Coordinates of N, CA and C in Angstrom, one line a residue:
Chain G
X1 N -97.5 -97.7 -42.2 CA -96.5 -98.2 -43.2 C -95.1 -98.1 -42.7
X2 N -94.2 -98.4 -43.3 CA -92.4 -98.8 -43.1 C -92.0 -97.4 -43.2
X3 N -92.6 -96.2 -43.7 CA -92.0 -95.1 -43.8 C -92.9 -94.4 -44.2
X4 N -92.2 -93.0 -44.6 CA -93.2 -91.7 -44.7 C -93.6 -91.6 -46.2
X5 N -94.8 -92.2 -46.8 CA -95.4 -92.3 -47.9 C -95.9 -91.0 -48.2
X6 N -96.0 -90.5 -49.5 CA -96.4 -88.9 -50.2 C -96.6 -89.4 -51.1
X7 N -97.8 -88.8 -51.9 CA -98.4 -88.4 -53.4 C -98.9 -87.3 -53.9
X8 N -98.9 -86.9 -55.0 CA -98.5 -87.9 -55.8 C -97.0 -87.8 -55.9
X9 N -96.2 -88.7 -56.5 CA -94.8 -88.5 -56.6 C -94.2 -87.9 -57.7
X10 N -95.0 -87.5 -58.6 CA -95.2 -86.2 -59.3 C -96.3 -85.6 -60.1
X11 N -96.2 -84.1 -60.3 CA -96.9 -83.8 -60.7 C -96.9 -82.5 -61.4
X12 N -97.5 -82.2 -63.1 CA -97.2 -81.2 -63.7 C -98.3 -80.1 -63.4
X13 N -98.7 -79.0 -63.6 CA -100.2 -78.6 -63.2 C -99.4 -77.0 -64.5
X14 N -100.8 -77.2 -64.4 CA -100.9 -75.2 -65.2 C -100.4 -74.5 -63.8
X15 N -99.9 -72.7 -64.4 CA -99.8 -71.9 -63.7 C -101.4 -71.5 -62.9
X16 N -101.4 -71.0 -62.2 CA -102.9 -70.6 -61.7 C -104.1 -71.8 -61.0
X17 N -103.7 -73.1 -60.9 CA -104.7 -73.9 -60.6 C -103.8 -74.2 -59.4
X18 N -104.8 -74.7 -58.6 CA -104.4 -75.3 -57.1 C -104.0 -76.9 -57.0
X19 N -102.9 -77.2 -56.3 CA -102.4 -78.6 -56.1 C -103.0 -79.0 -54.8
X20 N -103.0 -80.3 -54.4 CA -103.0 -80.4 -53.4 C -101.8 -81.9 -53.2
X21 N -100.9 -81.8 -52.3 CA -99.9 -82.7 -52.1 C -100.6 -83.7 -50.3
X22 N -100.1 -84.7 -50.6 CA -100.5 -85.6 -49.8 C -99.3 -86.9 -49.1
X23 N -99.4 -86.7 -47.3 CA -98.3 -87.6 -46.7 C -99.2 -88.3 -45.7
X24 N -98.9 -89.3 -45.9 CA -98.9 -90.7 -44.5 C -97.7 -90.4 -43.9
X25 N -97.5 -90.0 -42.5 CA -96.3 -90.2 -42.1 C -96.1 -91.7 -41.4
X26 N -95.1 -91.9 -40.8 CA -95.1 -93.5 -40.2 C -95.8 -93.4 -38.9
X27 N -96.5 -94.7 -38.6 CA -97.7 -95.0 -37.7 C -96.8 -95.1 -36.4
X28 N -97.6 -94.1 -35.9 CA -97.4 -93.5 -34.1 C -96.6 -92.2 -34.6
X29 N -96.3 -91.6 -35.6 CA -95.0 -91.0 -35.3 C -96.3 -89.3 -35.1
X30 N -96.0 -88.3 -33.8 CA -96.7 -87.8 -33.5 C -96.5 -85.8 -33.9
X31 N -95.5 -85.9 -34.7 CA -95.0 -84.8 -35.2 C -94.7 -85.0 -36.9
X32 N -95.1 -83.7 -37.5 CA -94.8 -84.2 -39.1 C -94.4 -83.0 -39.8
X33 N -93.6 -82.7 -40.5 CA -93.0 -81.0 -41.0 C -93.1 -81.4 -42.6
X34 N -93.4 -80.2 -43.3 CA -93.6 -80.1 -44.6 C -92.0 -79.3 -45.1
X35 N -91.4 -79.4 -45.7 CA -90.0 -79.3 -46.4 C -90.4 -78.7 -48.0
X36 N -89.7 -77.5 -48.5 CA -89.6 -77.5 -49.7 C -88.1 -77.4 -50.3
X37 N -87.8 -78.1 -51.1 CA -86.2 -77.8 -51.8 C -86.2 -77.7 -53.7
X38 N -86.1 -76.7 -53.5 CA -86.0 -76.1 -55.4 C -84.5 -76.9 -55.3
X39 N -84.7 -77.0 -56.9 CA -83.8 -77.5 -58.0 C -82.6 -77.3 -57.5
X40 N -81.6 -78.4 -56.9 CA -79.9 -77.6 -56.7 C -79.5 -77.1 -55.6
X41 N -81.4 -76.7 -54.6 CA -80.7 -76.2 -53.6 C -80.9 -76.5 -52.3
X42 N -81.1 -76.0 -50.6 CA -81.4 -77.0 -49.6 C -82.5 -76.8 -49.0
X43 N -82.8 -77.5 -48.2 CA -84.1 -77.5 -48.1 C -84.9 -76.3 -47.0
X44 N -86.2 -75.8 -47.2 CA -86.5 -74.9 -46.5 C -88.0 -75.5 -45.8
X45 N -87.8 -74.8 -44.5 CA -89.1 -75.2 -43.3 C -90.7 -74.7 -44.5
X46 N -91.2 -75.6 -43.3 CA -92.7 -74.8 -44.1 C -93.5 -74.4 -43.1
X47 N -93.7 -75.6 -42.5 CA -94.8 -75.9 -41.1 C -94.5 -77.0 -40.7
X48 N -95.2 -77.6 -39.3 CA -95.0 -78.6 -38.8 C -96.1 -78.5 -37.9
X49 N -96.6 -80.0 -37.7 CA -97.7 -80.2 -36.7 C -97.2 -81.5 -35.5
X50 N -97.5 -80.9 -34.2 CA -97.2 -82.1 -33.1 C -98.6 -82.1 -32.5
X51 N -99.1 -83.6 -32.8 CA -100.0 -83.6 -31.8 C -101.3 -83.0 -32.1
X52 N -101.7 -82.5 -31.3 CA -103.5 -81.7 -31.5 C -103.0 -80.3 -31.4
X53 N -101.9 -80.2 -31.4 CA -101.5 -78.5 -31.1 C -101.2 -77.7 -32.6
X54 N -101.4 -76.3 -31.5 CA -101.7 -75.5 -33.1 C -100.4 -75.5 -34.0
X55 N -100.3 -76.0 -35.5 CA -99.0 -76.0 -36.1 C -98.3 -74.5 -35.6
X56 N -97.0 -75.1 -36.1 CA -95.8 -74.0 -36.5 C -96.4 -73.7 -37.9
X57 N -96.5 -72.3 -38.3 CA -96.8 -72.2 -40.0 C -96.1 -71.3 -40.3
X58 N -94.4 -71.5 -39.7 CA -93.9 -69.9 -40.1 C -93.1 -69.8 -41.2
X59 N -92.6 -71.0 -41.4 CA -92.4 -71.1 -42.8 C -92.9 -70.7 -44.0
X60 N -93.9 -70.9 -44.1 CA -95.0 -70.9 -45.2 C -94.6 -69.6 -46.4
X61 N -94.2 -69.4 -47.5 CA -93.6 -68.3 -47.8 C -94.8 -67.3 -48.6
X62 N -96.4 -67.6 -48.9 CA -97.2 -66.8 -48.7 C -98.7 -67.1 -48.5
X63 N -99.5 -66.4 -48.4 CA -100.8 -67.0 -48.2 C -101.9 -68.3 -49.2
X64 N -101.1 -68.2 -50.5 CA -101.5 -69.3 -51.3 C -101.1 -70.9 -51.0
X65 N -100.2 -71.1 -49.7 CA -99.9 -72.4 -49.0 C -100.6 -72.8 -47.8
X66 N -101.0 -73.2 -47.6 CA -101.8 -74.3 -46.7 C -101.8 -75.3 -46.0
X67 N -101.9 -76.1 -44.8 CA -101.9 -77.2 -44.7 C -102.6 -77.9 -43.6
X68 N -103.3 -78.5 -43.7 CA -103.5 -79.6 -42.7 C -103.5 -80.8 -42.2
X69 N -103.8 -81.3 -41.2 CA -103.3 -82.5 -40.6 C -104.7 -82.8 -40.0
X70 N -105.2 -84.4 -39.9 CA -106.2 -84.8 -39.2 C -105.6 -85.9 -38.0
X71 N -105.9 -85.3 -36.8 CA -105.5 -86.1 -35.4 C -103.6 -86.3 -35.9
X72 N -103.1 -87.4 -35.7 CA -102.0 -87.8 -35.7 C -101.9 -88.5 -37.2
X73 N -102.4 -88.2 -37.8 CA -102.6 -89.2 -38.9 C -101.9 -88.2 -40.9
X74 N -102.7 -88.6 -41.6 CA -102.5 -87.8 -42.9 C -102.4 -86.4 -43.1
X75 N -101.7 -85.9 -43.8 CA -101.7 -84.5 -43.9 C -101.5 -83.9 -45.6
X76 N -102.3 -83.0 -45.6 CA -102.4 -82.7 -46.8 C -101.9 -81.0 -46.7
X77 N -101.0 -80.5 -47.9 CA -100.2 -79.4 -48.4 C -101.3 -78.9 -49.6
X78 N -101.6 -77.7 -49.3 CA -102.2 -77.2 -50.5 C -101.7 -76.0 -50.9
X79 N -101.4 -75.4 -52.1 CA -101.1 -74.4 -52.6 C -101.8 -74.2 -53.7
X80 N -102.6 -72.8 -53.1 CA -103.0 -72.3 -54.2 C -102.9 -71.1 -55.3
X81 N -103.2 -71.2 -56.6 CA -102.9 -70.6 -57.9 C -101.5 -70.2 -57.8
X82 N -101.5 -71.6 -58.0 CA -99.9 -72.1 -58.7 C -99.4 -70.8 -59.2
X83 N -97.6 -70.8 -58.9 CA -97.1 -70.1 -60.1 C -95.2 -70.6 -59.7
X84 N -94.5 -70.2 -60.9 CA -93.6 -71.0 -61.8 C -92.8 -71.4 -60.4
X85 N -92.7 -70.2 -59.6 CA -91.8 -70.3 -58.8 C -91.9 -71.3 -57.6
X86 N -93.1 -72.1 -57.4 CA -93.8 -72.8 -56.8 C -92.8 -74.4 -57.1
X87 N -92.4 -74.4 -58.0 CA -92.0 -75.1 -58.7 C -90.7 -76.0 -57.8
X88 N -90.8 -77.4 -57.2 CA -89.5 -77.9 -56.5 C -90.1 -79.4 -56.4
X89 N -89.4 -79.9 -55.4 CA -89.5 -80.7 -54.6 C -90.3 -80.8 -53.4
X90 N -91.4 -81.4 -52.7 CA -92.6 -81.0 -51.2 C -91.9 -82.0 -50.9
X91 N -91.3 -81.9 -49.3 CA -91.0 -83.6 -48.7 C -91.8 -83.4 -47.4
X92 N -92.0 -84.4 -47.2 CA -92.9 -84.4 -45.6 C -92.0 -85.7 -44.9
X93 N -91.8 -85.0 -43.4 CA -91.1 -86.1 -42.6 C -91.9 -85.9 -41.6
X94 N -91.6 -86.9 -40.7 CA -92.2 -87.3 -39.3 C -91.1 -88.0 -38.4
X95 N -91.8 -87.6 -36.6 CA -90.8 -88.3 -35.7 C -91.8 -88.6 -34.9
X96 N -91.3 -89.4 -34.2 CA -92.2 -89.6 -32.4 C -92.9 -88.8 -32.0
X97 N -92.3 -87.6 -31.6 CA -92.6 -86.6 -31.3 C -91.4 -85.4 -31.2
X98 N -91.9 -84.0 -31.7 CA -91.4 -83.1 -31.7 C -90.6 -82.9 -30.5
X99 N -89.2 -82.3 -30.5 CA -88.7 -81.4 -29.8 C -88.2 -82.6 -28.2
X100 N -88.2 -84.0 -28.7 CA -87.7 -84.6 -27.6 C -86.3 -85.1 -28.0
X101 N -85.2 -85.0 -27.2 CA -84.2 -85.7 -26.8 C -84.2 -86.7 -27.3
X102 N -83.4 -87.5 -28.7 CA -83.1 -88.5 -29.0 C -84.3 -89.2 -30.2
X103 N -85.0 -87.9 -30.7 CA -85.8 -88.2 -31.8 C -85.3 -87.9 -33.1
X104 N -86.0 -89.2 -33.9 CA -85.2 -89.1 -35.3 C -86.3 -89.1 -36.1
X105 N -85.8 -87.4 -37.1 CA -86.7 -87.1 -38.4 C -86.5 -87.8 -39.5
X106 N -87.9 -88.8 -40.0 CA -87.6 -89.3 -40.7 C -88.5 -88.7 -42.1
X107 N -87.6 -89.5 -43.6 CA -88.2 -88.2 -44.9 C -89.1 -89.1 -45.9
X108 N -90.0 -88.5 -46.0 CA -90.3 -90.0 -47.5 C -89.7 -89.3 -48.9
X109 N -90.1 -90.0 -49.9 CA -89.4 -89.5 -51.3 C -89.7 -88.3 -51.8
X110 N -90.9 -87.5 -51.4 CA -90.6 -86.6 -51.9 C -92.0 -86.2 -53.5
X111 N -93.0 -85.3 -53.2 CA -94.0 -84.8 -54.0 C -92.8 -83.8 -55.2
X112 N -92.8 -84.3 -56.7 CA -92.3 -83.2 -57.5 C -93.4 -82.5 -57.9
X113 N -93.1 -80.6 -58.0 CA -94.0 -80.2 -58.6 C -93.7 -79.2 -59.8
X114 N -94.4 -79.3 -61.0 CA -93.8 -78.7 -62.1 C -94.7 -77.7 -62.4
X115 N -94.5 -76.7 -62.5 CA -95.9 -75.5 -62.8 C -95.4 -74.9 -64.0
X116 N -96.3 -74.8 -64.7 CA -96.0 -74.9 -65.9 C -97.0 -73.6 -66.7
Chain Y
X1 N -80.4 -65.0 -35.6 CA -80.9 -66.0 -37.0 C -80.0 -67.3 -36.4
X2 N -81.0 -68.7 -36.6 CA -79.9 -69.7 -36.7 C -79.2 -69.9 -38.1
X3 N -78.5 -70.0 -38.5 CA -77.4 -70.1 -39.7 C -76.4 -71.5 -39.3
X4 N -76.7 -72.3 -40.5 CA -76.0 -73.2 -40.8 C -75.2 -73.1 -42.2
X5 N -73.9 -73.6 -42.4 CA -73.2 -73.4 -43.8 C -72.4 -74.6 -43.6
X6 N -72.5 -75.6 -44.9 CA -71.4 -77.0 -45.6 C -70.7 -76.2 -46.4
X7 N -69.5 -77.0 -46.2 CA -68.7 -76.6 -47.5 C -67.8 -77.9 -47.4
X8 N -67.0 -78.5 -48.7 CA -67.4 -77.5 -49.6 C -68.5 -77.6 -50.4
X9 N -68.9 -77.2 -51.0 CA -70.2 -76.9 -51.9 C -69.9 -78.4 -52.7
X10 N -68.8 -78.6 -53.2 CA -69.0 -79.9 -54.2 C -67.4 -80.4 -53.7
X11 N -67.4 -81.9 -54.2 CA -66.8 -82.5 -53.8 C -65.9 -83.9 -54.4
X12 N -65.3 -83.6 -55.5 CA -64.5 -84.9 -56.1 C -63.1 -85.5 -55.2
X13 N -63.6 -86.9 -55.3 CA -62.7 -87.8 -54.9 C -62.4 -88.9 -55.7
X14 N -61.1 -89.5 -55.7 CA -61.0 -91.1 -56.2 C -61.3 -91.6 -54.8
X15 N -61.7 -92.8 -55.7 CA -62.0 -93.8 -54.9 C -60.7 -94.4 -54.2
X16 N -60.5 -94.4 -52.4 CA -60.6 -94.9 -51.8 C -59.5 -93.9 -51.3
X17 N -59.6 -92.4 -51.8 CA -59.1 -90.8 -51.3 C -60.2 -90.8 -49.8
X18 N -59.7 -90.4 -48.8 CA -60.3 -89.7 -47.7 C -60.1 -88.6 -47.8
X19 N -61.3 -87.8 -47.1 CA -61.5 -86.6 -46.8 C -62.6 -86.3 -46.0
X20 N -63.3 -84.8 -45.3 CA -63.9 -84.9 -44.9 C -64.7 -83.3 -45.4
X21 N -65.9 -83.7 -44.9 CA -67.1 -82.4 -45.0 C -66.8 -81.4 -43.5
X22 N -67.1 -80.1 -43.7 CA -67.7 -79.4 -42.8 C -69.2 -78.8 -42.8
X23 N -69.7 -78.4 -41.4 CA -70.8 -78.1 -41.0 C -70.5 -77.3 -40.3
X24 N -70.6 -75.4 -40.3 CA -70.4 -75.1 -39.4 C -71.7 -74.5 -38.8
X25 N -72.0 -74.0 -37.5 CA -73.2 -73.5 -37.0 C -73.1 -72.1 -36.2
X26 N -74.2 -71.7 -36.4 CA -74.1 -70.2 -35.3 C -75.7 -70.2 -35.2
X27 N -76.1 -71.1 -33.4 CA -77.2 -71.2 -33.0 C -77.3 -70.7 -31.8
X28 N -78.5 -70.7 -30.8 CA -78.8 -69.9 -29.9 C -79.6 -71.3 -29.1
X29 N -78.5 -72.0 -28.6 CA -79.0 -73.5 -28.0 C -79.2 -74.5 -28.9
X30 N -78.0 -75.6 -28.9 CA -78.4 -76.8 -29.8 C -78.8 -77.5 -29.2
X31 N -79.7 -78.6 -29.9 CA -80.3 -80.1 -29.2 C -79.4 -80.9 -29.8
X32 N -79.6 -81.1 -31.4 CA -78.9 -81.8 -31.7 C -78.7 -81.3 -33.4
X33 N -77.3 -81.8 -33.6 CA -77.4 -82.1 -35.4 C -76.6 -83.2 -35.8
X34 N -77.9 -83.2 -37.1 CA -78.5 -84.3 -37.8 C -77.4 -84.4 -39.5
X35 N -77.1 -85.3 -39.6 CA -76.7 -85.3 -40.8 C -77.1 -86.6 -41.5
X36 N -77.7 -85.9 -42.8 CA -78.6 -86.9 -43.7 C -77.6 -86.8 -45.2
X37 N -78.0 -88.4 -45.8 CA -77.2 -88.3 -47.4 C -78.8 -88.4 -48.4
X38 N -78.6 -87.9 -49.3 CA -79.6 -87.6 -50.4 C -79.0 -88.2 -51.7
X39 N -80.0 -88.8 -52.2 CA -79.5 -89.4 -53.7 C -80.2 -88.6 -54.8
X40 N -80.3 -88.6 -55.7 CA -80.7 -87.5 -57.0 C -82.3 -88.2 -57.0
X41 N -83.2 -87.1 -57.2 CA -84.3 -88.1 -57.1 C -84.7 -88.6 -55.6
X42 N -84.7 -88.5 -54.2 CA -85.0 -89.3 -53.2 C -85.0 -88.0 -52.4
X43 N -85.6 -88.6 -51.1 CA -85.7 -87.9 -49.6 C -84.7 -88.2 -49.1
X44 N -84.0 -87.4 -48.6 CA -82.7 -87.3 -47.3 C -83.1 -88.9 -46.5
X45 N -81.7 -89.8 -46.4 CA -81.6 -90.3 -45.9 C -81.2 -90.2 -44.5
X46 N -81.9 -90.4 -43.0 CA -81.4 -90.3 -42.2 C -80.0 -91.1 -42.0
X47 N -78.2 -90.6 -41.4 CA -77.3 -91.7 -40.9 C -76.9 -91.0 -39.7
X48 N -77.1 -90.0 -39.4 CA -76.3 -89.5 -37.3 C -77.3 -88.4 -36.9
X49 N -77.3 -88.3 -35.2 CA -77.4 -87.6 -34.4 C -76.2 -87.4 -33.5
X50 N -76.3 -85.9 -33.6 CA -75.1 -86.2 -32.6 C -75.2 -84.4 -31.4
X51 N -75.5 -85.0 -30.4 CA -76.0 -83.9 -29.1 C -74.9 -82.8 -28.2
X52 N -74.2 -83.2 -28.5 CA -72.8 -82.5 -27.1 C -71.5 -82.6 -27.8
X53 N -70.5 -81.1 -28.1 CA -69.3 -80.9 -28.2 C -68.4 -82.4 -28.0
X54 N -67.7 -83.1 -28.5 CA -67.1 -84.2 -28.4 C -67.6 -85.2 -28.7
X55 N -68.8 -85.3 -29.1 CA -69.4 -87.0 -29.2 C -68.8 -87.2 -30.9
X56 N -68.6 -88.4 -31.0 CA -68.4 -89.0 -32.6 C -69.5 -90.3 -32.5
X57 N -69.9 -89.9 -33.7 CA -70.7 -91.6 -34.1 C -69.7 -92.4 -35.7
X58 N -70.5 -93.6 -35.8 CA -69.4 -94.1 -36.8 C -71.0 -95.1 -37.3
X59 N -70.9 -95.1 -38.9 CA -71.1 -96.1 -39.6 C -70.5 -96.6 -40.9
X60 N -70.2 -97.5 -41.1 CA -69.5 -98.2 -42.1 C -68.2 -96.9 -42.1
X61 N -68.4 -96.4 -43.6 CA -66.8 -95.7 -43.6 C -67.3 -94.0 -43.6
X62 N -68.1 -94.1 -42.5 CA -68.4 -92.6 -42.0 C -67.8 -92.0 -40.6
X63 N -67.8 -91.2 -40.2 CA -67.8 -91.1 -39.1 C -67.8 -89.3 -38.9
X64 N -68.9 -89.1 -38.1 CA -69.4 -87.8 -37.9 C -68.7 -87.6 -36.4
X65 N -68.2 -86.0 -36.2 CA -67.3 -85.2 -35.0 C -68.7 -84.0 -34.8
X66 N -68.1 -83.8 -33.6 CA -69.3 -82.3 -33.2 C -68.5 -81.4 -32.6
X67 N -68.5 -80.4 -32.8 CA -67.5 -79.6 -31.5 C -68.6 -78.6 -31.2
X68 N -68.2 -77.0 -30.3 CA -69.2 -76.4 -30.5 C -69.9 -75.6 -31.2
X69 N -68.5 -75.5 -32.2 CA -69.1 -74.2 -33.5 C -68.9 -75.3 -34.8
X70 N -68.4 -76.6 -34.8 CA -69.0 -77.2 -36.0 C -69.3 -78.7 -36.2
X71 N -69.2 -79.4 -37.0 CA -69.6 -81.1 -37.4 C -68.7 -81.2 -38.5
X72 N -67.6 -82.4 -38.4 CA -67.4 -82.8 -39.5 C -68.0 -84.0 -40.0
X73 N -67.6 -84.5 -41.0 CA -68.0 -85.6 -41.4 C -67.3 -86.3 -42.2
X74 N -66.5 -87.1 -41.7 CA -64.9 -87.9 -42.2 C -65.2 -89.1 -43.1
X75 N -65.1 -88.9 -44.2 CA -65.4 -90.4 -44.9 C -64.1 -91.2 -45.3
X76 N -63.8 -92.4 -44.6 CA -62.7 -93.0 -44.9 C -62.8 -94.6 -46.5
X77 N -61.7 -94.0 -47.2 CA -61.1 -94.8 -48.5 C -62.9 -94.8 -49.0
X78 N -63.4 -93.9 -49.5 CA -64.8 -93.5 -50.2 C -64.7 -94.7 -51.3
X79 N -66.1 -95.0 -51.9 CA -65.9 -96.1 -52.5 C -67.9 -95.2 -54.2
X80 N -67.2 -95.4 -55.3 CA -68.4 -95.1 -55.8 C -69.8 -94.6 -55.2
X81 N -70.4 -95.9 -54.4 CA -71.7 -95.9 -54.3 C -71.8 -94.6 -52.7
X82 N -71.1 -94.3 -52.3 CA -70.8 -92.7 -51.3 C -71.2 -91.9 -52.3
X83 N -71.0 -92.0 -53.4 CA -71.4 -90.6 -53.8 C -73.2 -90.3 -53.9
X84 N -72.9 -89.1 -53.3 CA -74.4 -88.2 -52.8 C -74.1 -87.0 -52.0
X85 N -75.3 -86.1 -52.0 CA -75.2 -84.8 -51.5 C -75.8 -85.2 -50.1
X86 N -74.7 -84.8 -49.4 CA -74.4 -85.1 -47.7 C -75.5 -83.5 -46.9
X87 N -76.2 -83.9 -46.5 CA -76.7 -82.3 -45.8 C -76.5 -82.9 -44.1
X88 N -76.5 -81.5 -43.5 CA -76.4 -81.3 -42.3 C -77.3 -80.2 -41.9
X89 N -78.3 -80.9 -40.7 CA -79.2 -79.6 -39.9 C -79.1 -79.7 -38.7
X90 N -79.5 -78.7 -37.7 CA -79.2 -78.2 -36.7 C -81.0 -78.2 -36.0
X91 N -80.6 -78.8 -35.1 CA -82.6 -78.6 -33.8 C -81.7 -77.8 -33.2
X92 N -82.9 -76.7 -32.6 CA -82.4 -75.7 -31.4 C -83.3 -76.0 -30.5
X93 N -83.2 -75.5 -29.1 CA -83.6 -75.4 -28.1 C -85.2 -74.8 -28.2
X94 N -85.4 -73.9 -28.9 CA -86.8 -72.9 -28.9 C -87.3 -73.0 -30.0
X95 N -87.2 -74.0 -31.1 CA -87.9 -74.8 -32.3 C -87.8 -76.2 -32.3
X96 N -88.6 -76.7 -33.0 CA -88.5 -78.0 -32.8 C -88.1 -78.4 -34.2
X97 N -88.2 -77.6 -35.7 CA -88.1 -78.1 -36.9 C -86.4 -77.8 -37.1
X98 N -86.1 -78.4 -38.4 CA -84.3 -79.0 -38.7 C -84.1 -77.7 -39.5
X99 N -82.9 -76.6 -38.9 CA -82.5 -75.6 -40.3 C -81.1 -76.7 -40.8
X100 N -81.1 -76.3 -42.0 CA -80.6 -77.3 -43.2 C -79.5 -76.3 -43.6
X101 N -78.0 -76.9 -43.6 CA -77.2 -76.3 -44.6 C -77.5 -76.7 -46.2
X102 N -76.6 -76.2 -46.9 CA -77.1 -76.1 -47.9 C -76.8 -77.4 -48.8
X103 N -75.7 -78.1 -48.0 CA -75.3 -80.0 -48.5 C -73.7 -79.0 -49.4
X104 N -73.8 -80.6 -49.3 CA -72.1 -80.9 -49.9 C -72.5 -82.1 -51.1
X105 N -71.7 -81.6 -52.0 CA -72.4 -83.0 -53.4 C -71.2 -83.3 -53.6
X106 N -71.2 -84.9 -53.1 CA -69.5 -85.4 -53.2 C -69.5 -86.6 -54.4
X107 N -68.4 -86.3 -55.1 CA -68.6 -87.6 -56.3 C -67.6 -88.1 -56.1
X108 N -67.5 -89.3 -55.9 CA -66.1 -90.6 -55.8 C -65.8 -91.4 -57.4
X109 N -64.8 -90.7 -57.7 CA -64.8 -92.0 -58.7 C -63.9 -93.3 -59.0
X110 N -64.1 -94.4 -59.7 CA -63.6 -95.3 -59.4 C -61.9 -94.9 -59.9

């Protein structure tokens, strides 16, 4: 596609049930990072995958977050048994490839999530 | 710790007032920083990279400075549709993902 697609583009859920958030990054792009930004504020790492190599997952702020990635392609964010604090903005971007000279991170719109 | 900080935190202007943003950094090897505009509602828009102490880039009535402890980001005679919260992040040398100040939310008005 023309850019970094994510769904759903929102979503409310009960406290305690598991989401699962979902990104196409743009075709070839061979690096892709998961972003969270609460309400007001800026944004924080999560993970990132280049390639067939093992993600960065140091972001991640506890074991109820998740993520995977298939070859170069879709990647899916899962967190499980929701709770309030969970509660922001998921963005997923992609580049060429990670960590080269003159590469540009690009952002799609952005998964909202309301826990409720 | 890499540490990035914008200020100011918020930002009123009339329209066609110049001013500019800061970005300052305290990293351990830069590649590059990036500065993106965000609309309410949207993903960060990518508009500059910029690699080495001295470089400036320019679009329309932007124009981004680098030195080696900071970034500005000069917006000349702002016009309404500028307004948005301007962020700025930093690549380092020994990560490959963006640490993010915390944005500047600038409002122009007519």
């Amino acid at each position: 596609g023309a850019g970094v697609s994510q769904s759903p583009s929102n979503k409310v859920t009960e406290k305690g049930k598991d989401v699962e958030l979902r990104c196409d990054p743009i075709s070839g792009h061979t690096a892709l990072y998961w972003y969270r930004q609460r309400l007001g504020q800026g944004l924080e790492f999560l993970i990132y995958f280049q390639g067939n190599s093992a993600p960065d997952k140091s972001g991640l702020p506890s074991d109820r977050f998740s993520a995977e990635r298939t070859g170069e392609s879709v990647s899916t964010l899962t967190i499980q048994r929701t709770q309030q604090e969970d509660s922001a903005v998921y963005l997923c971007a992609s580049s060429l490839e990670a960590g080269i000279f003159g590469n540009t991170i690009y952002f799609g719109e952005g998964s909202w999530l309301t826990v409720v | 710790e890499d540490q990035v900080t914008q200020s100011p935190e918020a930002l009123r202007l009339q329209e066609g007032e110049s001013s500019s943003l800061n970005c300052s950094y305290t990293v351990s090897g830069l590649r590059g920083l990036f500065w993106y505009r965000q609309d309410p509602g949207k993903g960060p828009e990518f508009l500059f990279t910029l690699y080495s102490a001295g470089e400036e880039k320019e679009k329309e009535r932007l124009k981004a400075t680098l030195t080696k402890k900071e970034s500005f980001l000069h917006i000349t005679a702002p016009k309404p549709e500028d307004s948005a919260t301007y962020l700025c992040a930093v690549q380092v040398d020994a990560g490959n993902m963006l640490t993010f100040g915390g944005g500047t939310r600038l409002m122009v008005k007519p």
